[in-house]
Amino acid sequence: MTVTKMSWRPTYRSSKFRNVYGKVANREHCFEGIPITKNVHDNHFCAVNSKFLAIVTESAGGGSFVVIPVTQFGRIDPHYPKVCGHQGNVLDIKWNPFHDNIIASCSEDSSVRIWEVPDGGLRRNLTESVLELYGHSRRVGLIEWHPTTSGILFSAGYDYKILIWNLEIGEPVKMIDCHTDVILCMSFNTEGSLLATSCKDKKLRVIEPRSGRVLQEANFKNHRVNRVVFLGNMKRLLTTGVSRWNTRQIALWDQEDLSMPIIEEEIDGLSGLLFPFYDADTHMLYLAGKGDGNIRYYEITLEKPYLQYLMEFRSPAPQKGLGVMPKHGLDVGACEVFRFYKLVTLKGLIEPISMIVPRRSETYQEDIYPMTPGTEPALSVDEWLSGINRGPVLISLKEGYNRPNKLVFKAPVKEKKGGVVNGIDLLENVPPRTENELLQMFFRQQEELRRLKDELTQKDIKIRQLELELNNTRNSPNINNNNNNNSSSSSNGSSI
């Protein structure tokens, strides 16, 4: 009989990402002097692509954000031009993944707007948007572009509704109305055929967006979900949230069975919201807490232990939010696999942080840069709306991807009118929802009353002038003489 000895040594998985490290850009490659918004809404307030960096700023009398060319480092002028058309605070901004010059924003003023930024950035304040989208009855807190279709945008409002906008006609084409509280997060699977949402009603949902049908729903008592992200094509979801003991934790779910999480893992006892970022190419998950200075990262696998802790990037400066550079904007020569743009509010600083795989070889590393989604849409709006699903158009990052996009954004010419979705007029009696909106409406009405009063006074003066002229003409002596002459000549004529 042979006895097999148990080895008590810990077993380490060999991973090419085990030694990934975070590298902060030199001070001359940071962005300084930006008045980052002090809004406490749980969003990143930052969006980045290979051309531009957009940051929501603190501003009086409406919402605004700055758009800076991504290579224009250093201190930003206090009078730098802004995008400033919203009447309320801007709550979320997102770049179109297929058109580097198009950005969407949503605001407390209940509107979603689409802006076109000229090449080279702004030279003056941009106040005219390409499209104004009205449909929510309360402020709009979240927007997401569809991952494979260029002209489809999703918006989630504080009216508990998600609207699907067809930007080719500038109208909402679908309303998802299955939530009973504020929607906290939206995430798409790779091809955009499924939408996962987390909500303040403590439920996690997987929705078929075109029909609005809820396919799966979870209400797990031990894990209160805050943020959710689809894990590429793994048919898995990852959520960050809070345990019943108020510790921060993450949970892994099977997207086709949300009855129980596959695993739950406690992170720490801090209170800041945990933002998850997933890189489908490397299967790496990054966790960054709001108000923390650190970023933890893990490798995700389909087999146990499912979640392998790799390392932690540490920094003393707390982060307000984080923007993420798309894959085609990374430096493949430096083996950079992810890049964050960290908002440090107290310093008015935006700090790029590169996640780098240490390699000695200077040649292109095929194993860490598989084919990745590019800047070409896989579907037209009509194809997606008709029910067709297609994965993203993949590109290789070899030779440094820098193909100019031929896609042109054309805004529809339309009158402002009520949008009717599912038989409901979305613009009927949209009330002001914030004190700012209420004040603006009050001042607009006061201005209108003053204008009408002035108009009335002018008309009264005009009427008096006309009455006086009429009286004067009646009492004029010339007219009396003419009348007398006419009467005498008529009498003479009659005697003859």
mmCIF file of N, CA, C and O in Angstrom, residues 358-392:
data_model
loop_
_atom_site.group_PDB
_atom_site.id
_atom_site.type_symbol
_atom_site.label_atom_id
_atom_site.label_comp_id
_atom_site.label_asym_id
_atom_site.label_seq_id
_atom_site.Cartn_x
_atom_site.Cartn_y
_atom_site.Cartn_z
ATOM 1 N N PRO A 358 6.004 43.907 -16.447
ATOM 2 C CA PRO A 358 7.461 44.035 -16.649
ATOM 3 C C PRO A 358 7.979 42.948 -17.599
ATOM 4 O O PRO A 358 7.823 41.760 -17.339
ATOM 5 N N ARG A 359 8.550 43.386 -18.715
ATOM 6 C CA ARG A 359 9.142 42.456 -19.701
ATOM 7 C C ARG A 359 10.508 42.997 -20.131
ATOM 8 O O ARG A 359 10.655 44.199 -20.346
ATOM 9 N N ARG A 360 11.457 42.070 -20.318
ATOM 10 C CA ARG A 360 12.785 42.501 -20.759
ATOM 11 C C ARG A 360 12.802 42.760 -22.265
ATOM 12 O O ARG A 360 13.451 43.661 -22.741
ATOM 13 N N SER A 361 12.083 41.948 -22.990
ATOM 14 C CA SER A 361 12.101 42.060 -24.448
ATOM 15 C C SER A 361 11.399 43.342 -24.898
ATOM 16 O O SER A 361 10.418 43.773 -24.303
ATOM 17 N N GLU A 362 11.909 43.959 -25.947
ATOM 18 C CA GLU A 362 11.309 45.196 -26.462
ATOM 19 C C GLU A 362 10.401 44.953 -27.664
ATOM 20 O O GLU A 362 9.863 45.888 -28.236
ATOM 21 N N THR A 363 10.237 43.669 -28.030
ATOM 22 C CA THR A 363 9.361 43.363 -29.169
ATOM 23 C C THR A 363 7.901 43.336 -28.697
ATOM 24 O O THR A 363 7.620 43.295 -27.500
ATOM 25 N N TYR A 364 6.988 43.338 -29.683
ATOM 26 C CA TYR A 364 5.550 43.337 -29.384
ATOM 27 C C TYR A 364 5.167 42.055 -28.649
ATOM 28 O O TYR A 364 5.498 40.952 -29.094
ATOM 29 N N GLN A 365 4.470 42.205 -27.519
ATOM 30 C CA GLN A 365 4.123 41.056 -26.674
ATOM 31 C C GLN A 365 2.725 40.538 -27.033
ATOM 32 O O GLN A 365 1.718 41.024 -26.506
ATOM 33 N N GLU A 366 2.690 39.566 -27.926
ATOM 34 C CA GLU A 366 1.417 39.044 -28.447
ATOM 35 C C GLU A 366 0.513 38.483 -27.358
ATOM 36 O O GLU A 366 -0.699 38.614 -27.403
ATOM 37 N N ASP A 367 1.130 37.867 -26.317
ATOM 38 C CA ASP A 367 0.326 37.172 -25.295
ATOM 39 C C ASP A 367 -0.429 38.129 -24.375
ATOM 40 O O ASP A 367 -1.451 37.760 -23.808
ATOM 41 N N ILE A 368 0.059 39.357 -24.219
ATOM 42 C CA ILE A 368 -0.664 40.304 -23.337
ATOM 43 C C ILE A 368 -1.528 41.285 -24.138
ATOM 44 O O ILE A 368 -2.267 42.073 -23.559
ATOM 45 N N TYR A 369 -1.424 41.232 -25.463
ATOM 46 C CA TYR A 369 -2.267 42.088 -26.320
ATOM 47 C C TYR A 369 -3.018 41.242 -27.352
ATOM 48 O O TYR A 369 -2.676 41.237 -28.530
ATOM 49 N N PRO A 370 -4.044 40.495 -26.925
ATOM 50 C CA PRO A 370 -4.850 39.762 -27.910
ATOM 51 C C PRO A 370 -5.679 40.733 -28.751
ATOM 52 O O PRO A 370 -5.690 41.937 -28.482
ATOM 53 N N MET A 371 -6.357 40.221 -29.767
ATOM 54 C CA MET A 371 -7.253 41.067 -30.565
ATOM 55 C C MET A 371 -8.267 41.724 -29.621
ATOM 56 O O MET A 371 -8.802 41.083 -28.722
ATOM 57 N N THR A 372 -8.535 43.000 -29.851
ATOM 58 C CA THR A 372 -9.357 43.779 -28.911
ATOM 59 C C THR A 372 -10.377 44.630 -29.673
ATOM 60 O O THR A 372 -10.138 44.967 -30.841
ATOM 61 N N PRO A 373 -11.519 44.996 -29.053
ATOM 62 C CA PRO A 373 -12.500 45.843 -29.753
ATOM 63 C C PRO A 373 -11.898 47.168 -30.218
ATOM 64 O O PRO A 373 -11.180 47.834 -29.470
ATOM 65 N N GLY A 374 -12.180 47.521 -31.480
ATOM 66 C CA GLY A 374 -11.635 48.747 -32.060
ATOM 67 C C GLY A 374 -12.667 49.860 -32.109
ATOM 68 O O GLY A 374 -13.598 49.900 -31.310
ATOM 69 N N THR A 375 -12.500 50.764 -33.086
ATOM 70 C CA THR A 375 -13.355 51.957 -33.157
ATOM 71 C C THR A 375 -14.362 51.880 -34.307
ATOM 72 O O THR A 375 -14.839 52.897 -34.787
ATOM 73 N N GLU A 376 -14.662 50.647 -34.737
ATOM 74 C CA GLU A 376 -15.631 50.472 -35.815
ATOM 75 C C GLU A 376 -16.860 49.753 -35.280
ATOM 76 O O GLU A 376 -16.737 48.691 -34.656
ATOM 77 N N PRO A 377 -18.070 50.323 -35.458
ATOM 78 C CA PRO A 377 -19.267 49.639 -34.948
ATOM 79 C C PRO A 377 -19.544 48.350 -35.719
ATOM 80 O O PRO A 377 -19.273 48.262 -36.909
ATOM 81 N N ALA A 378 -20.097 47.364 -35.014
ATOM 82 C CA ALA A 378 -20.398 46.072 -35.646
ATOM 83 C C ALA A 378 -21.786 46.065 -36.266
ATOM 84 O O ALA A 378 -22.063 45.262 -37.154
ATOM 85 N N LEU A 379 -22.660 46.939 -35.787
ATOM 86 C CA LEU A 379 -24.056 46.941 -36.221
ATOM 87 C C LEU A 379 -24.551 48.351 -36.493
ATOM 88 O O LEU A 379 -24.078 49.309 -35.880
ATOM 89 N N SER A 380 -25.527 48.465 -37.390
ATOM 90 C CA SER A 380 -26.237 49.740 -37.548
ATOM 91 C C SER A 380 -27.343 49.786 -36.502
ATOM 92 O O SER A 380 -27.700 48.766 -35.903
ATOM 93 N N VAL A 381 -27.897 50.970 -36.277
ATOM 94 C CA VAL A 381 -28.973 51.145 -35.298
ATOM 95 C C VAL A 381 -30.163 50.254 -35.645
ATOM 96 O O VAL A 381 -30.702 49.540 -34.788
ATOM 97 N N ASP A 382 -30.556 50.257 -36.929
ATOM 98 C CA ASP A 382 -31.725 49.475 -37.355
ATOM 99 C C ASP A 382 -31.494 47.978 -37.168
ATOM 100 O O ASP A 382 -32.407 47.243 -36.800
ATOM 101 N N GLU A 383 -30.254 47.528 -37.432
ATOM 102 C CA GLU A 383 -29.950 46.105 -37.256
ATOM 103 C C GLU A 383 -30.109 45.703 -35.790
ATOM 104 O O GLU A 383 -30.714 44.679 -35.477
ATOM 105 N N TRP A 384 -29.542 46.525 -34.900
ATOM 106 C CA TRP A 384 -29.629 46.173 -33.472
ATOM 107 C C TRP A 384 -31.074 46.211 -32.987
ATOM 108 O O TRP A 384 -31.521 45.299 -32.277
ATOM 109 N N LEU A 385 -31.812 47.249 -33.388
ATOM 110 C CA LEU A 385 -33.204 47.367 -32.954
ATOM 111 C C LEU A 385 -34.066 46.222 -33.493
ATOM 112 O O LEU A 385 -35.053 45.836 -32.872
ATOM 113 N N SER A 386 -33.684 45.656 -34.664
ATOM 114 C CA SER A 386 -34.461 44.556 -35.247
ATOM 115 C C SER A 386 -34.155 43.214 -34.570
ATOM 116 O O SER A 386 -34.785 42.206 -34.886
ATOM 117 N N GLY A 387 -33.175 43.189 -33.647
ATOM 118 C CA GLY A 387 -32.907 41.961 -32.890
ATOM 119 C C GLY A 387 -31.615 41.264 -33.225
ATOM 120 O O GLY A 387 -31.310 40.202 -32.683
ATOM 121 N N ILE A 388 -30.802 41.841 -34.127
ATOM 122 C CA ILE A 388 -29.529 41.203 -34.506
ATOM 123 C C ILE A 388 -28.481 41.464 -33.423
ATOM 124 O O ILE A 388 -28.370 42.589 -32.902
ATOM 125 N N ASN A 389 -27.699 40.427 -33.078
ATOM 126 C CA ASN A 389 -26.572 40.566 -32.147
ATOM 127 C C ASN A 389 -25.283 40.221 -32.867
ATOM 128 O O ASN A 389 -25.246 39.283 -33.651
ATOM 129 N N ARG A 390 -24.262 41.004 -32.603
ATOM 130 C CA ARG A 390 -22.965 40.742 -33.226
ATOM 131 C C ARG A 390 -21.874 41.229 -32.276
ATOM 132 O O ARG A 390 -22.014 42.306 -31.668
ATOM 133 N N GLY A 391 -20.824 40.448 -32.147
ATOM 134 C CA GLY A 391 -19.712 40.847 -31.280
ATOM 135 C C GLY A 391 -18.958 42.031 -31.856
ATOM 136 O O GLY A 391 -19.123 42.381 -33.030
ATOM 137 N N PRO A 392 -18.118 42.692 -31.056
ATOM 138 C CA PRO A 392 -17.386 43.865 -31.539
ATOM 139 C C PRO A 392 -16.409 43.537 -32.657
ATOM 140 O O PRO A 392 -15.950 42.394 -32.778
#
